[in-house]
């Protein structure tokens, strides 16, 4: 070992000696104090380990509470799904006609409401939403039972009338020949809107019933002492408005008197004594038509000859005979009567009504949307405030939608909402007016 190495080792020993002396002078804790410090440290570690799961459980609880709150908000505030319905147990389709021929047909809705179609009734659901549905009654009678909810919105339309329902049960009948609506309350209340009803509507509560019609009365046939008028000179008009409690037969005008029978020719068979003379076929159809017996009137006309009657009947009679043929599923015959009304009585109420019915036949019978919309447009041009205007405009919207003419559909929808904001087609119009399909 050289001198330099020896000097470094000596310095190291001296430094170590000084450090040992300094350590001896420090105050060192006792063994008991050191053990207590160790115990405190272990206890702190144990508490920390137990606190960690508790905080995690608290976080999970908070997350669950937030999730439950979000679910509650979703259920309470989101718009619900539209109602669905079944027709005699099979899924129903909006816009499809439902006909009850020989027996009753029931429509069961997902909210518990039910609509029963009496035999001979034809109706369709025109709209469904989360709060209710709109039902259009073309003819016949419905028994309507709507489940009451605070935000329920149901509309049942018959002709130009709309029955707005919150939750109730009632019977409703639309008489296509008399253009008359009958509503009989069983429970609850409804409000009826229409062109010949007060703007605020007609409120009806159980057990009330009412009959409503907007049509003008027919001209009354002259007495037997008066000369029979020329049928072509009789102005066209709609069926009479019936007063509550009056029957259709009682309100119908008296038939035109039959002309005196011509003296029998030589060789013709003579009636036996006491045998009543047969009613002239030329007048029998008018008597049946005035009594509301459309089927019998049509049969008489077919026996007499349709061409003969087309040139003799008045405007309202032609429309009624057209309706008789349409309801008898003879669309070609119905079209002949309607077209005759338009040609012979242009500009009259009968001509406008014939245009509407021609549109309805194209709409319901053939799905000819473009033709149907043209006829509905004719009616609206001739009778913009007519009793059938709401239905003509509403069906025009459906035609434009089915033809996928979006701009036209939006235009018609805006017109409908401006004129009939609570109408049977208001839901569809609102959807299309905002650009949705």
Short mmCIF file of C-alpha atoms in Angstrom, two decimals:
data_model
loop_
_atom_site.label_atom_id
_atom_site.label_comp_id
_atom_site.label_asym_id
_atom_site.label_seq_id
_atom_site.Cartn_x
_atom_site.Cartn_y
_atom_site.Cartn_z
CA UNK A 1 0.00 0.00 0.00
CA UNK A 2 1.48 3.34 -0.94
CA UNK A 3 1.43 6.51 1.11
CA UNK A 4 -1.53 8.03 -0.73
CA UNK A 5 -3.78 5.02 -0.11
CA UNK A 6 -2.85 5.00 3.60
CA UNK A 7 -3.85 8.67 3.94
CA UNK A 8 -7.31 8.09 2.37
CA UNK A 9 -8.04 5.17 4.71
CA UNK A 10 -7.03 7.22 7.71
CA UNK A 11 -9.35 10.05 6.70
CA UNK A 12 -12.22 7.56 6.29
CA UNK A 13 -11.72 6.16 9.76
CA UNK A 14 -11.74 9.62 11.26
CA UNK A 15 -15.03 10.55 9.45
CA UNK A 16 -16.70 7.33 10.64
CA UNK A 17 -15.63 8.04 14.19
CA UNK A 18 -17.17 11.52 14.05
CA UNK A 19 -20.47 10.12 12.65
CA UNK A 20 -20.68 7.48 15.39
CA UNK A 21 -20.17 10.16 17.99
CA UNK A 22 -22.94 12.30 16.46
CA UNK A 23 -25.38 9.36 16.44
CA UNK A 24 -24.69 8.69 20.10
CA UNK A 25 -25.62 12.26 20.92
CA UNK A 26 -29.11 11.95 19.15
CA UNK A 27 -32.28 11.27 21.28
CA UNK A 28 -33.42 7.81 20.18
CA UNK A 29 -37.13 6.66 20.81
CA UNK A 30 -37.70 3.75 23.10
CA UNK A 31 -38.66 0.30 21.86
CA UNK A 32 -42.25 0.82 23.09
CA UNK A 33 -42.57 4.05 21.11
CA UNK A 34 -41.29 2.34 17.98
CA UNK A 35 -43.80 -0.54 18.38
CA UNK A 36 -46.72 1.88 18.85
CA UNK A 37 -45.68 3.72 15.69
CA UNK A 38 -45.68 0.43 13.78
CA UNK A 39 -49.17 -0.44 15.13
CA UNK A 40 -50.53 2.99 14.14
CA UNK A 41 -49.18 2.59 10.63
CA UNK A 42 -50.77 -0.86 10.25
CA UNK A 43 -54.11 0.42 11.55
CA UNK A 44 -54.05 3.29 9.06
CA UNK A 45 -53.35 0.89 6.21
CA UNK A 46 -56.26 -1.34 7.32
CA UNK A 47 -58.70 1.58 7.44
CA UNK A 48 -57.65 2.68 3.98
CA UNK A 49 -58.21 -0.81 2.63
CA UNK A 50 -61.73 -0.96 4.11
CA UNK A 51 -62.68 2.52 2.89
CA UNK A 52 -61.88 1.74 -0.75
CA UNK A 53 -64.76 -0.80 -1.28
CA UNK A 54 -67.21 1.52 0.45
CA UNK A 55 -66.40 4.38 -1.92
CA UNK A 56 -66.71 2.04 -4.85
CA UNK A 57 -70.15 0.91 -3.57
CA UNK A 58 -71.17 4.55 -3.21
CA UNK A 59 -70.13 5.24 -6.80
CA UNK A 60 -72.14 2.27 -8.02
CA UNK A 61 -75.18 3.47 -6.06
CA UNK A 62 -74.89 6.96 -7.51
CA UNK A 63 -74.60 5.55 -11.03
CA UNK A 64 -77.70 3.38 -10.47
CA UNK A 65 -79.65 6.39 -9.21
CA UNK A 66 -78.69 8.39 -12.28
CA UNK A 67 -79.75 5.52 -14.55
CA UNK A 68 -83.11 5.20 -12.78
CA UNK A 69 -83.70 8.94 -13.11
CA UNK A 70 -82.92 8.83 -16.82
CA UNK A 71 -85.33 5.90 -17.31
CA UNK A 72 -88.07 7.78 -15.42
CA UNK A 73 -87.56 10.87 -17.56
CA UNK A 74 -87.65 8.76 -20.73
CA UNK A 75 -90.91 7.13 -19.70
CA UNK A 76 -92.62 10.30 -18.52
CA UNK A 77 -91.52 12.83 -21.13
CA UNK A 78 -90.73 11.08 -24.39
CA UNK A 79 -93.52 10.86 -26.98
CA UNK A 80 -95.17 7.43 -26.87
CA UNK A 81 -95.49 5.05 -29.76
CA UNK A 82 -98.64 5.37 -31.91
CA UNK A 83 -101.56 3.17 -31.02
CA UNK A 84 -102.05 -0.06 -32.88
CA UNK A 85 -105.32 -1.84 -33.51
CA UNK A 86 -106.71 -5.17 -34.63
CA UNK A 87 -109.69 -5.86 -36.86
CA UNK A 88 -111.54 -8.99 -35.78
CA UNK A 89 -108.26 -10.26 -34.31
CA UNK A 90 -106.05 -9.45 -37.32
CA UNK A 91 -103.60 -6.48 -37.43
CA UNK A 92 -105.25 -3.33 -38.79
CA UNK A 93 -103.75 -0.95 -41.35
CA UNK A 94 -104.31 2.82 -41.26
CA UNK A 95 -106.37 4.00 -44.23
CA UNK A 96 -107.79 0.59 -45.13
CA UNK A 97 -111.57 0.39 -45.31
CA UNK A 98 -113.34 -1.96 -42.92
CA UNK A 99 -116.79 -3.21 -43.96
CA UNK A 100 -119.24 -5.04 -41.70
CA UNK A 101 -121.52 -6.93 -44.06
CA UNK A 102 -123.70 -9.53 -42.36
CA UNK A 103 -122.32 -9.32 -38.83
CA UNK A 104 -120.68 -6.89 -36.42
CA UNK A 105 -116.94 -6.20 -36.76
CA UNK A 106 -114.80 -4.94 -33.86
CA UNK A 107 -111.68 -2.75 -33.85
CA UNK A 108 -109.60 -3.25 -30.67
CA UNK A 109 -106.98 -0.57 -29.92
CA UNK A 110 -103.83 -0.99 -27.88
CA UNK A 111 -104.97 1.59 -25.29
CA UNK A 112 -108.02 -0.53 -24.46
CA UNK A 113 -110.48 1.45 -26.58
CA UNK A 114 -112.86 -0.35 -28.95
CA UNK A 115 -114.97 0.57 -31.97
CA UNK A 116 -117.73 -1.81 -33.11
CA UNK A 117 -119.15 -1.59 -36.64
CA UNK A 118 -122.81 -2.55 -36.92
CA UNK A 119 -123.86 -4.69 -39.92
CA UNK A 120 -123.96 -2.60 -43.09
CA UNK A 121 -121.35 -0.14 -41.79
CA UNK A 122 -118.23 1.01 -43.63
CA UNK A 123 -115.45 2.94 -41.87
CA UNK A 124 -111.69 3.31 -41.72
CA UNK A 125 -109.01 4.52 -39.32
CA UNK A 126 -107.39 7.56 -40.93
CA UNK A 127 -104.76 8.31 -38.26
CA UNK A 128 -103.23 6.84 -35.12
CA UNK A 129 -101.06 8.61 -32.56
CA UNK A 130 -99.80 8.06 -29.03
CA UNK A 131 -102.88 9.77 -27.59
CA UNK A 132 -105.67 8.41 -29.76
CA UNK A 133 -106.93 7.83 -33.28
CA UNK A 134 -109.17 9.34 -35.97
CA UNK A 135 -111.96 7.20 -37.42
CA UNK A 136 -113.92 8.10 -40.55
CA UNK A 137 -117.47 6.73 -40.76
CA UNK A 138 -118.61 6.53 -44.37
CA UNK A 139 -122.00 5.01 -43.64
CA UNK A 140 -123.80 3.03 -40.96
CA UNK A 141 -123.40 2.97 -37.17
CA UNK A 142 -120.54 2.65 -34.69
CA UNK A 143 -120.46 1.89 -30.98
CA UNK A 144 -117.41 3.78 -29.68
CA UNK A 145 -115.81 3.10 -26.29
CA UNK A 146 -112.76 5.30 -25.59
CA UNK A 147 -110.65 4.73 -22.47
CA UNK A 148 -110.39 7.97 -20.50
CA UNK A 149 -106.97 9.58 -20.08
CA UNK A 150 -106.04 13.19 -19.37
CA UNK A 151 -104.32 13.64 -22.76
CA UNK A 152 -106.59 11.45 -24.90
CA UNK A 153 -107.29 12.75 -28.40
CA UNK A 154 -109.89 10.81 -30.40
CA UNK A 155 -111.95 12.07 -33.35
CA UNK A 156 -114.81 10.25 -35.07
CA UNK A 157 -115.91 11.91 -38.33
CA UNK A 158 -119.18 11.40 -40.17
CA UNK A 159 -119.81 13.52 -43.25
CA UNK A 160 -118.96 17.15 -42.42
CA UNK A 161 -119.20 16.52 -38.66
CA UNK A 162 -116.45 15.62 -36.19
CA UNK A 163 -117.06 14.17 -32.74
CA UNK A 164 -114.17 14.93 -30.38
CA UNK A 165 -113.80 12.45 -27.54
CA UNK A 166 -111.82 12.44 -24.29
CA UNK A 167 -113.07 9.22 -22.78
CA UNK A 168 -116.63 8.02 -23.10
CA UNK A 169 -119.03 5.61 -24.79
CA UNK A 170 -121.56 6.54 -27.42
CA UNK A 171 -123.34 5.42 -30.59
CA UNK A 172 -122.88 7.35 -33.82
CA UNK A 173 -124.74 6.92 -37.12
CA UNK A 174 -124.12 8.64 -40.45
CA UNK A 175 -127.03 8.42 -42.89
CA UNK A 176 -125.52 8.98 -46.34
CA UNK A 177 -128.87 9.45 -48.05
CA UNK A 178 -130.22 12.06 -45.63
CA UNK A 179 -126.68 13.37 -44.86
CA UNK A 180 -127.66 13.26 -41.20
CA UNK A 181 -125.55 12.50 -38.13
CA UNK A 182 -127.05 10.92 -35.02
CA UNK A 183 -125.10 10.74 -31.73
CA UNK A 184 -126.50 8.99 -28.64
CA UNK A 185 -124.46 9.28 -25.45
CA UNK A 186 -124.09 6.33 -23.07
CA UNK A 187 -121.44 7.72 -20.71
CA UNK A 188 -119.21 10.79 -20.64
CA UNK A 189 -119.17 13.86 -22.86
CA UNK A 190 -118.26 14.74 -26.44
CA UNK A 191 -118.01 17.90 -28.51
CA UNK A 192 -119.38 17.98 -32.07
CA UNK A 193 -117.90 20.32 -34.66
CA UNK A 194 -119.28 21.04 -38.11
CA UNK A 195 -120.04 23.75 -40.65
CA UNK A 196 -123.63 24.20 -39.44
CA UNK A 197 -122.78 23.99 -35.72
CA UNK A 198 -121.78 26.87 -33.46
CA UNK A 199 -118.04 27.65 -33.92
CA UNK A 200 -117.36 26.56 -30.34
CA UNK A 201 -118.99 23.20 -31.07
CA UNK A 202 -122.00 21.37 -29.69
CA UNK A 203 -121.36 19.79 -26.28
CA UNK A 204 -123.24 16.58 -25.58
CA UNK A 205 -123.33 14.67 -22.27
CA UNK A 206 -124.92 11.36 -21.31
CA UNK A 207 -127.76 10.51 -21.59
CA UNK A 208 -128.38 13.14 -24.31
CA UNK A 209 -128.84 12.38 -28.01
CA UNK A 210 -128.96 14.62 -31.07
CA UNK A 211 -129.47 14.61 -34.82
CA UNK A 212 -127.61 17.05 -37.03
CA UNK A 213 -127.82 17.85 -40.74
CA UNK A 214 -126.46 20.76 -42.75
CA UNK A 215 -128.43 20.13 -45.92
CA UNK A 216 -131.11 22.47 -47.17
CA UNK A 217 -134.67 21.10 -47.43
CA UNK A 218 -135.92 19.66 -50.67
CA UNK A 219 -138.62 21.52 -52.56
CA UNK A 220 -142.00 20.25 -51.39
CA UNK A 221 -144.04 18.49 -54.03
CA UNK A 222 -147.22 20.35 -55.04
CA UNK A 223 -150.65 19.26 -53.90
CA UNK A 224 -152.81 17.11 -56.14
CA UNK A 225 -154.75 20.17 -57.31
CA UNK A 226 -151.60 21.85 -58.60
CA UNK A 227 -150.08 20.95 -61.95
CA UNK A 228 -147.06 18.68 -61.72
CA UNK A 229 -143.85 20.64 -62.27
CA UNK A 230 -141.34 19.86 -64.96
CA UNK A 231 -138.60 17.79 -63.22
CA UNK A 232 -135.89 19.65 -65.12
CA UNK A 233 -137.14 22.95 -63.70
CA UNK A 234 -136.88 21.76 -60.08
CA UNK A 235 -133.68 23.23 -58.57
CA UNK A 236 -131.25 20.71 -57.16
CA UNK A 237 -130.99 20.59 -53.39
CA UNK A 238 -129.75 18.34 -50.63
CA UNK A 239 -131.85 16.12 -48.30
CA UNK A 240 -133.72 17.85 -45.46
CA UNK A 241 -132.27 18.60 -42.07
CA UNK A 242 -134.23 16.56 -39.52
CA UNK A 243 -135.26 17.92 -36.17
CA UNK A 244 -134.36 15.91 -33.03
CA UNK A 245 -136.80 13.06 -32.64
CA UNK A 246 -138.09 13.17 -36.20
CA UNK A 247 -137.90 10.13 -38.44
CA UNK A 248 -136.61 10.10 -41.99
CA UNK A 249 -139.96 8.90 -43.34
CA UNK A 250 -141.88 11.62 -41.47
CA UNK A 251 -139.57 14.37 -42.75
CA UNK A 252 -139.48 13.22 -46.38
CA UNK A 253 -141.53 15.25 -48.86
CA UNK A 254 -144.73 13.82 -50.21
CA UNK A 255 -144.27 12.12 -53.58
CA UNK A 256 -145.52 13.82 -56.69
CA UNK A 257 -149.09 12.78 -57.46
CA UNK A 258 -149.53 10.08 -60.05
CA UNK A 259 -151.19 11.23 -63.25
CA UNK A 260 -154.70 10.04 -63.90
CA UNK A 261 -154.65 6.70 -65.69
CA UNK A 262 -155.39 6.85 -69.38
CA UNK A 263 -158.70 5.36 -70.49
CA UNK A 264 -158.23 1.76 -71.50
CA UNK A 265 -158.09 1.03 -75.16
CA UNK A 266 -160.50 -1.34 -76.82
CA UNK A 267 -159.52 -4.89 -76.18
CA UNK A 268 -157.34 -4.08 -73.20
CA UNK A 269 -158.01 -6.05 -70.00
CA UNK A 270 -160.39 -4.28 -67.64
CA UNK A 271 -159.75 -4.27 -63.86
CA UNK A 272 -162.22 -6.24 -61.85
CA UNK A 273 -164.65 -4.47 -59.56
CA UNK A 274 -163.00 -3.50 -56.29
CA UNK A 275 -159.48 -4.27 -57.58
CA UNK A 276 -157.03 -1.38 -56.84
CA UNK A 277 -155.29 0.18 -59.77
CA UNK A 278 -151.55 -0.53 -59.90
CA UNK A 279 -149.32 2.47 -59.16
CA UNK A 280 -147.67 3.82 -62.28
CA UNK A 281 -144.02 2.61 -62.49
CA UNK A 282 -142.98 6.08 -63.64
CA UNK A 283 -144.00 7.48 -60.25
CA UNK A 284 -143.23 4.55 -57.96
CA UNK A 285 -139.46 5.14 -58.02
CA UNK A 286 -140.02 8.72 -56.86
CA UNK A 287 -142.15 7.54 -53.96
CA UNK A 288 -139.50 5.06 -52.90
CA UNK A 289 -136.75 7.65 -53.28
CA UNK A 290 -138.65 10.18 -51.17
CA UNK A 291 -139.18 7.53 -48.47
CA UNK A 292 -135.46 6.75 -48.38
CA UNK A 293 -135.88 3.29 -49.95
CA UNK A 294 -132.96 3.61 -52.34
CA UNK A 295 -132.76 -0.05 -53.27
CA UNK A 296 -136.41 -0.19 -54.28
CA UNK A 297 -136.12 3.10 -56.17
CA UNK A 298 -133.14 1.81 -58.15
CA UNK A 299 -134.95 -1.42 -58.99
CA UNK A 300 -137.93 0.57 -60.28
CA UNK A 301 -135.67 2.79 -62.38
CA UNK A 302 -133.89 -0.20 -63.90
CA UNK A 303 -137.29 -1.72 -64.73
CA UNK A 304 -138.51 1.52 -66.28
CA UNK A 305 -135.24 2.17 -68.13
CA UNK A 306 -132.23 4.11 -66.87
CA UNK A 307 -132.01 6.24 -70.03
CA UNK A 308 -135.59 7.37 -69.54
CA UNK A 309 -134.98 8.50 -65.96
CA UNK A 310 -131.65 10.18 -66.77
CA UNK A 311 -133.54 12.71 -68.84
CA UNK A 312 -136.46 13.24 -66.45
CA UNK A 313 -135.12 13.17 -62.88
CA UNK A 314 -134.23 16.30 -60.97
CA UNK A 315 -130.68 17.06 -59.87
CA UNK A 316 -131.04 15.84 -56.27
CA UNK A 317 -132.86 12.75 -57.53
CA UNK A 318 -129.99 11.92 -59.87
CA UNK A 319 -127.50 12.20 -57.00
CA UNK A 320 -129.67 9.99 -54.80
CA UNK A 321 -130.02 7.38 -57.54
CA UNK A 322 -126.26 7.52 -58.05
CA UNK A 323 -125.75 6.87 -54.35
CA UNK A 324 -128.25 4.00 -54.53
CA UNK A 325 -126.27 2.42 -57.37
CA UNK A 326 -122.95 3.05 -55.60
CA UNK A 327 -124.15 1.40 -52.40
CA UNK A 328 -125.49 -1.49 -54.50
CA UNK A 329 -121.96 -1.95 -55.91
CA UNK A 330 -122.90 -0.81 -59.38
CA UNK A 331 -120.26 1.87 -59.99
CA UNK A 332 -120.88 2.15 -63.74
CA UNK A 333 -124.57 2.85 -63.18
CA UNK A 334 -123.73 5.29 -60.36
CA UNK A 335 -121.34 7.18 -62.62
CA UNK A 336 -124.08 7.61 -65.24
CA UNK A 337 -126.41 9.25 -62.71
CA UNK A 338 -123.66 11.50 -61.29
CA UNK A 339 -122.49 12.58 -64.74
CA UNK A 340 -126.09 13.34 -65.76
CA UNK A 341 -126.44 15.56 -62.69
CA UNK A 342 -123.33 17.48 -63.69
CA UNK A 343 -124.38 17.88 -67.31
CA UNK A 344 -128.02 18.80 -66.78
CA UNK A 345 -127.69 20.87 -63.60
CA UNK A 346 -124.25 22.47 -63.95
CA UNK A 347 -123.44 24.90 -61.14
CA UNK A 348 -126.03 23.47 -58.74
CA UNK A 349 -125.51 21.85 -55.35
CA UNK A 350 -126.37 18.52 -56.96
CA UNK A 351 -123.64 18.93 -59.59
CA UNK A 352 -121.06 19.70 -56.90
CA UNK A 353 -122.18 16.72 -54.79
CA UNK A 354 -121.95 14.51 -57.88
CA UNK A 355 -118.33 15.60 -58.38
CA UNK A 356 -117.51 14.67 -54.79
CA UNK A 357 -119.11 11.23 -55.17
CA UNK A 358 -117.27 10.60 -58.44
CA UNK A 359 -114.05 11.39 -56.60
CA UNK A 360 -115.01 9.09 -53.76
CA UNK A 361 -115.68 6.21 -56.14
CA UNK A 362 -112.28 6.70 -57.77
CA UNK A 363 -110.65 6.90 -54.33
CA UNK A 364 -112.40 3.99 -52.60
CA UNK A 365 -113.20 1.71 -55.46
CA UNK A 366 -110.15 1.88 -57.72
CA UNK A 367 -107.40 3.68 -55.87
CA UNK A 368 -107.22 6.08 -58.82
CA UNK A 369 -105.61 8.87 -56.82
CA UNK A 370 -105.10 11.37 -59.66
CA UNK A 371 -108.68 11.05 -60.90
CA UNK A 372 -110.04 11.25 -57.37
CA UNK A 373 -108.08 14.42 -56.61
CA UNK A 374 -109.37 16.06 -59.81
CA UNK A 375 -112.98 15.43 -58.79
CA UNK A 376 -112.35 16.61 -55.22
CA UNK A 377 -110.76 19.76 -56.64
CA UNK A 378 -113.89 20.33 -58.75
CA UNK A 379 -116.08 20.09 -55.66
CA UNK A 380 -113.84 22.46 -53.68
CA UNK A 381 -113.83 24.95 -56.57
CA UNK A 382 -117.62 24.88 -56.85
CA UNK A 383 -118.43 24.67 -53.13
CA UNK A 384 -115.37 25.85 -51.15
CA UNK A 385 -117.46 26.10 -47.98
CA UNK A 386 -119.77 23.18 -48.72
CA UNK A 387 -120.74 20.54 -46.21
CA UNK A 388 -118.40 18.03 -47.85
CA UNK A 389 -115.43 20.44 -48.17
CA UNK A 390 -113.49 19.12 -45.11
CA UNK A 391 -113.66 15.56 -46.36
CA UNK A 392 -112.88 16.54 -49.97
CA UNK A 393 -109.82 18.50 -48.89
CA UNK A 394 -108.68 15.78 -46.49
CA UNK A 395 -108.96 13.12 -49.16
CA UNK A 396 -107.10 15.39 -51.58
CA UNK A 397 -104.19 15.39 -49.12
CA UNK A 398 -104.22 11.60 -49.10
CA UNK A 399 -104.27 11.51 -52.91
CA UNK A 400 -101.25 13.82 -53.17
CA UNK A 401 -99.38 11.80 -50.57
CA UNK A 402 -100.14 8.51 -52.32
CA UNK A 403 -99.00 10.03 -55.62
CA UNK A 404 -95.82 11.21 -53.82
CA UNK A 405 -96.36 14.78 -55.00
CA UNK A 406 -94.81 16.25 -51.87
CA UNK A 407 -95.11 19.94 -52.75
CA UNK A 408 -98.81 19.52 -53.56
CA UNK A 409 -99.38 17.51 -50.39
CA UNK A 410 -97.75 20.24 -48.25
CA UNK A 411 -99.82 22.94 -49.96
CA UNK A 412 -103.07 21.07 -49.35
CA UNK A 413 -102.02 20.27 -45.79
CA UNK A 414 -101.41 23.96 -45.05
CA UNK A 415 -104.85 24.84 -46.46
CA UNK A 416 -106.47 22.14 -44.34
CA UNK A 417 -104.80 23.23 -41.10
CA UNK A 418 -105.80 26.85 -41.73
CA UNK A 419 -109.44 25.91 -42.33
CA UNK A 420 -109.90 22.84 -40.08
CA UNK A 421 -107.19 22.80 -37.37
CA UNK A 422 -109.08 20.16 -35.39
CA UNK A 423 -110.36 18.17 -38.36
CA UNK A 424 -110.18 14.44 -38.89
CA UNK A 425 -107.17 14.85 -41.20
CA UNK A 426 -105.39 17.43 -39.00
CA UNK A 427 -102.78 14.96 -37.75
CA UNK A 428 -101.83 13.88 -41.27
CA UNK A 429 -101.86 17.49 -42.46
CA UNK A 430 -99.55 18.60 -39.62
CA UNK A 431 -97.09 15.81 -40.44
CA UNK A 432 -97.00 16.69 -44.14
CA UNK A 433 -96.95 20.45 -43.59
CA UNK A 434 -93.69 20.08 -41.65
CA UNK A 435 -92.08 18.19 -44.51
CA UNK A 436 -92.35 14.65 -43.12
CA UNK A 437 -93.66 11.78 -45.21
#
